[in-house]
Structure formats: structure tokens, C-alpha cells
Tab-separated table of C-alpha atoms in Angstrom:
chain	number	residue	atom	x	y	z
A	212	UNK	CA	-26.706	-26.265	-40.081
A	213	UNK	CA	-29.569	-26.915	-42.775
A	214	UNK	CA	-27.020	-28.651	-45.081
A	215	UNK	CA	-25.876	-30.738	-42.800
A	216	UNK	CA	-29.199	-31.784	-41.863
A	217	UNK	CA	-29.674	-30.495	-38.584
A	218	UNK	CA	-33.164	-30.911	-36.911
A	219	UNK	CA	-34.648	-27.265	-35.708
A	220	UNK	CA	-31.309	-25.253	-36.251
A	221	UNK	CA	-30.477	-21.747	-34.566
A	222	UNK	CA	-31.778	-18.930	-36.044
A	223	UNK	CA	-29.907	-15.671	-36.825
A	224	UNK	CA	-31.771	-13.713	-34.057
A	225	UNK	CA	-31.018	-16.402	-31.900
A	226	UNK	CA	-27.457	-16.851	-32.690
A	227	UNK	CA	-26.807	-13.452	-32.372
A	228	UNK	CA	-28.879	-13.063	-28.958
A	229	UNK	CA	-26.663	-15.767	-27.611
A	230	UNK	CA	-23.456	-13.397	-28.870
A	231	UNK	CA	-25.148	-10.368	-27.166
A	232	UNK	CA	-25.314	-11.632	-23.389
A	233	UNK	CA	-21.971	-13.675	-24.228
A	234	UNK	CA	-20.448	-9.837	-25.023
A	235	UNK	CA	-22.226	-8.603	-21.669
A	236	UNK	CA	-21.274	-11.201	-19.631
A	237	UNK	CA	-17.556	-11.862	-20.587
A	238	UNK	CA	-16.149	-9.053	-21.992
A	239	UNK	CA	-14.750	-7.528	-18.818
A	240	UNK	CA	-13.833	-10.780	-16.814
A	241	UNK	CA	-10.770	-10.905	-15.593
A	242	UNK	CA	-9.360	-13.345	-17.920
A	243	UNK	CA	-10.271	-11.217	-20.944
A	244	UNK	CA	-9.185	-7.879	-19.680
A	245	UNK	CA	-5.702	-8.235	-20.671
A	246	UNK	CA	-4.268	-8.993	-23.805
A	247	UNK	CA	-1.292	-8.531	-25.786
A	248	UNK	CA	-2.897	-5.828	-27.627
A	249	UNK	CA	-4.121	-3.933	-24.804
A	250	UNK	CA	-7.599	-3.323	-23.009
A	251	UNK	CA	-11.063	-4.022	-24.224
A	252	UNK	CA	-13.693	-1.456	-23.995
A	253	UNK	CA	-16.732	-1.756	-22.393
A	254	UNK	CA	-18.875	-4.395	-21.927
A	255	UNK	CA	-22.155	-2.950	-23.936
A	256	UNK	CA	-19.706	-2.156	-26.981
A	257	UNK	CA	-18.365	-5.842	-27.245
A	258	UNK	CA	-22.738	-6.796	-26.725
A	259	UNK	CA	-23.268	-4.377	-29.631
A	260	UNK	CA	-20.675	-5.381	-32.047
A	261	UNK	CA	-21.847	-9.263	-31.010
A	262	UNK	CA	-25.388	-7.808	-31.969
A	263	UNK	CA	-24.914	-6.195	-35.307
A	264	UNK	CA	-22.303	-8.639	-36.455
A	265	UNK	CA	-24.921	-10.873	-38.617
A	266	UNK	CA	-27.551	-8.711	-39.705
A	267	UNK	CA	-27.387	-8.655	-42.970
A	268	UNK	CA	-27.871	-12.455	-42.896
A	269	UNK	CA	-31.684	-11.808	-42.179
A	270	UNK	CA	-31.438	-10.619	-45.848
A	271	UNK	CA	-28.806	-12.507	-47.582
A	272	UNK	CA	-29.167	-15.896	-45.246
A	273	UNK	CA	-25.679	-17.083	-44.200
A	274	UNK	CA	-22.920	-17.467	-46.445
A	275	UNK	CA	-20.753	-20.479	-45.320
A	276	UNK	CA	-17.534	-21.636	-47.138
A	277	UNK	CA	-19.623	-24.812	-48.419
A	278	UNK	CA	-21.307	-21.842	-50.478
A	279	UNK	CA	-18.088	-20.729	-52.831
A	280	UNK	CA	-18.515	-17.499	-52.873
A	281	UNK	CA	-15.748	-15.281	-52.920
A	282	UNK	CA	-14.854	-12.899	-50.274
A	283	UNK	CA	-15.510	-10.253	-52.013
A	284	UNK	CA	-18.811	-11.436	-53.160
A	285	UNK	CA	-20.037	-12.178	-49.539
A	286	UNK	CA	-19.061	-8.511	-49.064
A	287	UNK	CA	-20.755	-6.746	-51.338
A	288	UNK	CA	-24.103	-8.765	-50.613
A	289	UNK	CA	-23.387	-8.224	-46.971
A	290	UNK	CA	-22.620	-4.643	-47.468
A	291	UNK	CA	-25.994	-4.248	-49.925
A	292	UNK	CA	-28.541	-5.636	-47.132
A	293	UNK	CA	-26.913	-3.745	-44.314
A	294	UNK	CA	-27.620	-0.674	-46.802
A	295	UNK	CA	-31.363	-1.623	-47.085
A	296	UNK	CA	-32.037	-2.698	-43.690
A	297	UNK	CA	-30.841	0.647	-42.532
A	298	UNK	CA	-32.392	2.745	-45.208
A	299	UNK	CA	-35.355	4.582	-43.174
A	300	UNK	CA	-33.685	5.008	-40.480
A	301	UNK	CA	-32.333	7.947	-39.028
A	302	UNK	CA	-28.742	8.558	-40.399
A	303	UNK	CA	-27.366	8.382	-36.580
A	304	UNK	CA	-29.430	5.219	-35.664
A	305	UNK	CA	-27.959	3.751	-38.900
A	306	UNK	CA	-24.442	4.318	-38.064
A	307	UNK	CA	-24.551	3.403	-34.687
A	308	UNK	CA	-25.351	-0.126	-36.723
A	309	UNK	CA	-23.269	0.070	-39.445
A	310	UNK	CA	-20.358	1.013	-37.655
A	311	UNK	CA	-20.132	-2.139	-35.534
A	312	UNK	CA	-20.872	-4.492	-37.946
A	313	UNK	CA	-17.394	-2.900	-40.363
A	314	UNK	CA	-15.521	-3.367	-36.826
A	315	UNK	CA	-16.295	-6.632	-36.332
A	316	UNK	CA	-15.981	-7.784	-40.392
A	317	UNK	CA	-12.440	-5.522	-40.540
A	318	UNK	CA	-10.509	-7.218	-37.901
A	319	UNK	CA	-8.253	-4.172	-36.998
A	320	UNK	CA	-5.395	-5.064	-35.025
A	321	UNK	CA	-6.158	-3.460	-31.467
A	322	UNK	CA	-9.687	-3.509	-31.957
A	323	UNK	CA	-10.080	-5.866	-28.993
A	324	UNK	CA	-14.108	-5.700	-28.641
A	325	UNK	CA	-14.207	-6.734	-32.286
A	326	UNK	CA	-11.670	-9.272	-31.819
A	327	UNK	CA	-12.785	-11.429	-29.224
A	328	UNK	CA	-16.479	-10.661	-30.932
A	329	UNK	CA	-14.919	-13.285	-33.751
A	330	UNK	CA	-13.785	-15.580	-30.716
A	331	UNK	CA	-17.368	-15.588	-29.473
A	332	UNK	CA	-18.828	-15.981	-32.718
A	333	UNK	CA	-16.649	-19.365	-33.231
A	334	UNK	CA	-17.342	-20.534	-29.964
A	335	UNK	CA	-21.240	-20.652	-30.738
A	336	UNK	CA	-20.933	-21.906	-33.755
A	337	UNK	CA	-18.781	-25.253	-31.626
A	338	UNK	CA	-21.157	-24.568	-28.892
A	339	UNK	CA	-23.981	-25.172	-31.405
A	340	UNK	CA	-22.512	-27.909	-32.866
A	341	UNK	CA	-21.932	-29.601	-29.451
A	342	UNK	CA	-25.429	-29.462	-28.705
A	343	UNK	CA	-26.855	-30.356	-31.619
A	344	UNK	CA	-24.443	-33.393	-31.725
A	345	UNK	CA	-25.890	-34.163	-27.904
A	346	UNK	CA	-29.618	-33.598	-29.044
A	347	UNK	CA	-29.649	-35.636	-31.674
A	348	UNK	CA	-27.668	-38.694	-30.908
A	349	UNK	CA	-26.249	-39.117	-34.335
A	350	UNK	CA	-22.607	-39.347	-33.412
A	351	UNK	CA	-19.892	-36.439	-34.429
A	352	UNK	CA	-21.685	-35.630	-37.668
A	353	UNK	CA	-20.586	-32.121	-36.865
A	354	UNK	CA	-16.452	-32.483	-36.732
A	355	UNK	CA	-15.603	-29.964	-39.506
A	356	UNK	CA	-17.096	-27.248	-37.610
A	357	UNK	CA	-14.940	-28.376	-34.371
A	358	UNK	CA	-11.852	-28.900	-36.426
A	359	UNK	CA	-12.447	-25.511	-38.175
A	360	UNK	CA	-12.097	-23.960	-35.211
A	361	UNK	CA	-8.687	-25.491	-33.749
A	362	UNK	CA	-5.962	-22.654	-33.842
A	363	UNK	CA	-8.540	-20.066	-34.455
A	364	UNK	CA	-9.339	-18.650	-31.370
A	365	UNK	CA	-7.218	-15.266	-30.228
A	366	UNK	CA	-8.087	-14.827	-26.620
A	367	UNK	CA	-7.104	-17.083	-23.434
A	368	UNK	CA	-10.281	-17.455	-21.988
A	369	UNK	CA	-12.025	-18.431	-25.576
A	370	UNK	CA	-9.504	-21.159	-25.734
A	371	UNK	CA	-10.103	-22.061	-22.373
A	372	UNK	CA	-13.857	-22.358	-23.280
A	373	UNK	CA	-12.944	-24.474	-26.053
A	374	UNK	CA	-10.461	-27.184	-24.207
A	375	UNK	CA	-13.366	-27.298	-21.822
A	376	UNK	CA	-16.158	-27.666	-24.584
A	377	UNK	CA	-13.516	-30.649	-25.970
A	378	UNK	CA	-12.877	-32.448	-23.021
């Protein structure tokens, strides 16, 4: 958002509040219950993986494409500030962290509270964007983030979202 000069962006905590109540809320309405891939799981384990998803970012900040750096990279600096934020904490307490945060950056097919945890976390990021285009009354400065976003979405109801967010 700062590089592309966006007045008072989200921050992390914020963004990833926003992903918590989206997991409570959604996760076990009726459109998202079924998928090809089978049933989600509750709705506090979609709010925790929506949680943990970004923390490292309070660390690292957030690596965007615009930032070239490799997969691997963003990894590995993701992977060392999840390390240190967890650190003093009890190994358990850590894990119960860590563990959602690999779901949600491994993708495993099945995994449906990690899955539609990326769905969420694409629809803020066009939800943000549609605001801050609204606030700001600079036109659709923000179109890469929309167009980014156009055959990535995995559940029904996410796409649903987004056709409605579009309209």
C-alpha cells in the first residue's frame, strides 16, 4: 500500500484482525461447507490460521512481488522471524503458532481451513483496495491488485464476494 502511495494504510494487526472474524464468521456458512475437496473444520481453526498467517511480517514487513525476492528468500526470512517471535515461549504455545502459519503458507490439497484462509486473505487485500480507492477519490490507482486477483480465488462464496465487490 505504502508504494503505491496510499494515505493511512492497514496495518498487519489490522489486516490480520479483519482475517480473524472473516475465519469466524464464514467458515461454516453454508456456501463454504462444501467443496470439492471435502469439509472444512471448525470455525476457530480457519480464525487461527487467518490469525497467524502474517506474523512474521511484524518482523520482516511485507514482502510483495514489487519486492523481487525469491520464494525461497521470502521463506527463509519468514521462517527466521516466526523462529524469534516464538522463542520464549513455551514450546506448546509456540507450535500451536507455528503450526498454522506452515498450513496456511503450504497449501496442502484438502487442507480446506488453510485454503479458503488464502481466499480470505485475497479478498482483503481487493477489499482494501476498494476502499482505499473510495476514500481517496483518486480513480482506480489500485487495478493491479484487482486484476491480480481474477482467477485466483478457490471457493464459491469468495468468488461470489468478489463479483459482488466488482459490480
Amino acid at each position: 500500500w505504502v508504494k503505491c502511495q496510499v494515505r493511512d494504510p492497514e496495518t498487519v494487526a489490522g489486516h490480520m484482525f479483519r482475517m480473524g472474524i472473516m475465519g469466524l464468521m464464514f467458515s461454516h456458512s453454508p456456501q463454504n461447507l462444501k467443496s470439492n475437496q471435502g469439509l472444512l473444520g471448525s470455525n476457530a481453526e480457519a480464525a487461527n490460521i487467518c490469525i497467524c498467517h502474517d506474523m512474521a511480517e511484524c518482523i520482516i514487513g511485507d514482502i510483495t512481488p514489487h519486492c523481487k525476492v525469491s520464494v525461497e528468500d521470502k521463506a527463509e526470512r519468514e521462517m527466521k522471524a516466526f523462529k524469534e517471535l516464538t522463542m520464549h515461549l513455551p514450546e506448546h504455545i509456540g507450535l500451536d503458532l507455528f503450526i498454522p502459519f506452515t498450513r496456511y503458507e503450504n497449501q496442502e490439497e484438502g487442507d480446506m481451513n488453510a485454503i479458503i484462509t488464502k481466499d480470505y486473505d485475497k479478498f482483503d487485500m481487493i477489499l482494501q483496495a476498494f476502499e482505499y480507492e473510495k476514500k481517496e477519490k483518486r480513480g482506480p490507482f489500485l487495478q493491479q491488485f484487482f486484476d491480480s486477483t481474477m482467477t485466483a480465488f478457490k471457493s464459491k462464496a469468495v468468488k461470489k464476494w468478489q463479483k459482488s465487490l466488482l459490480e
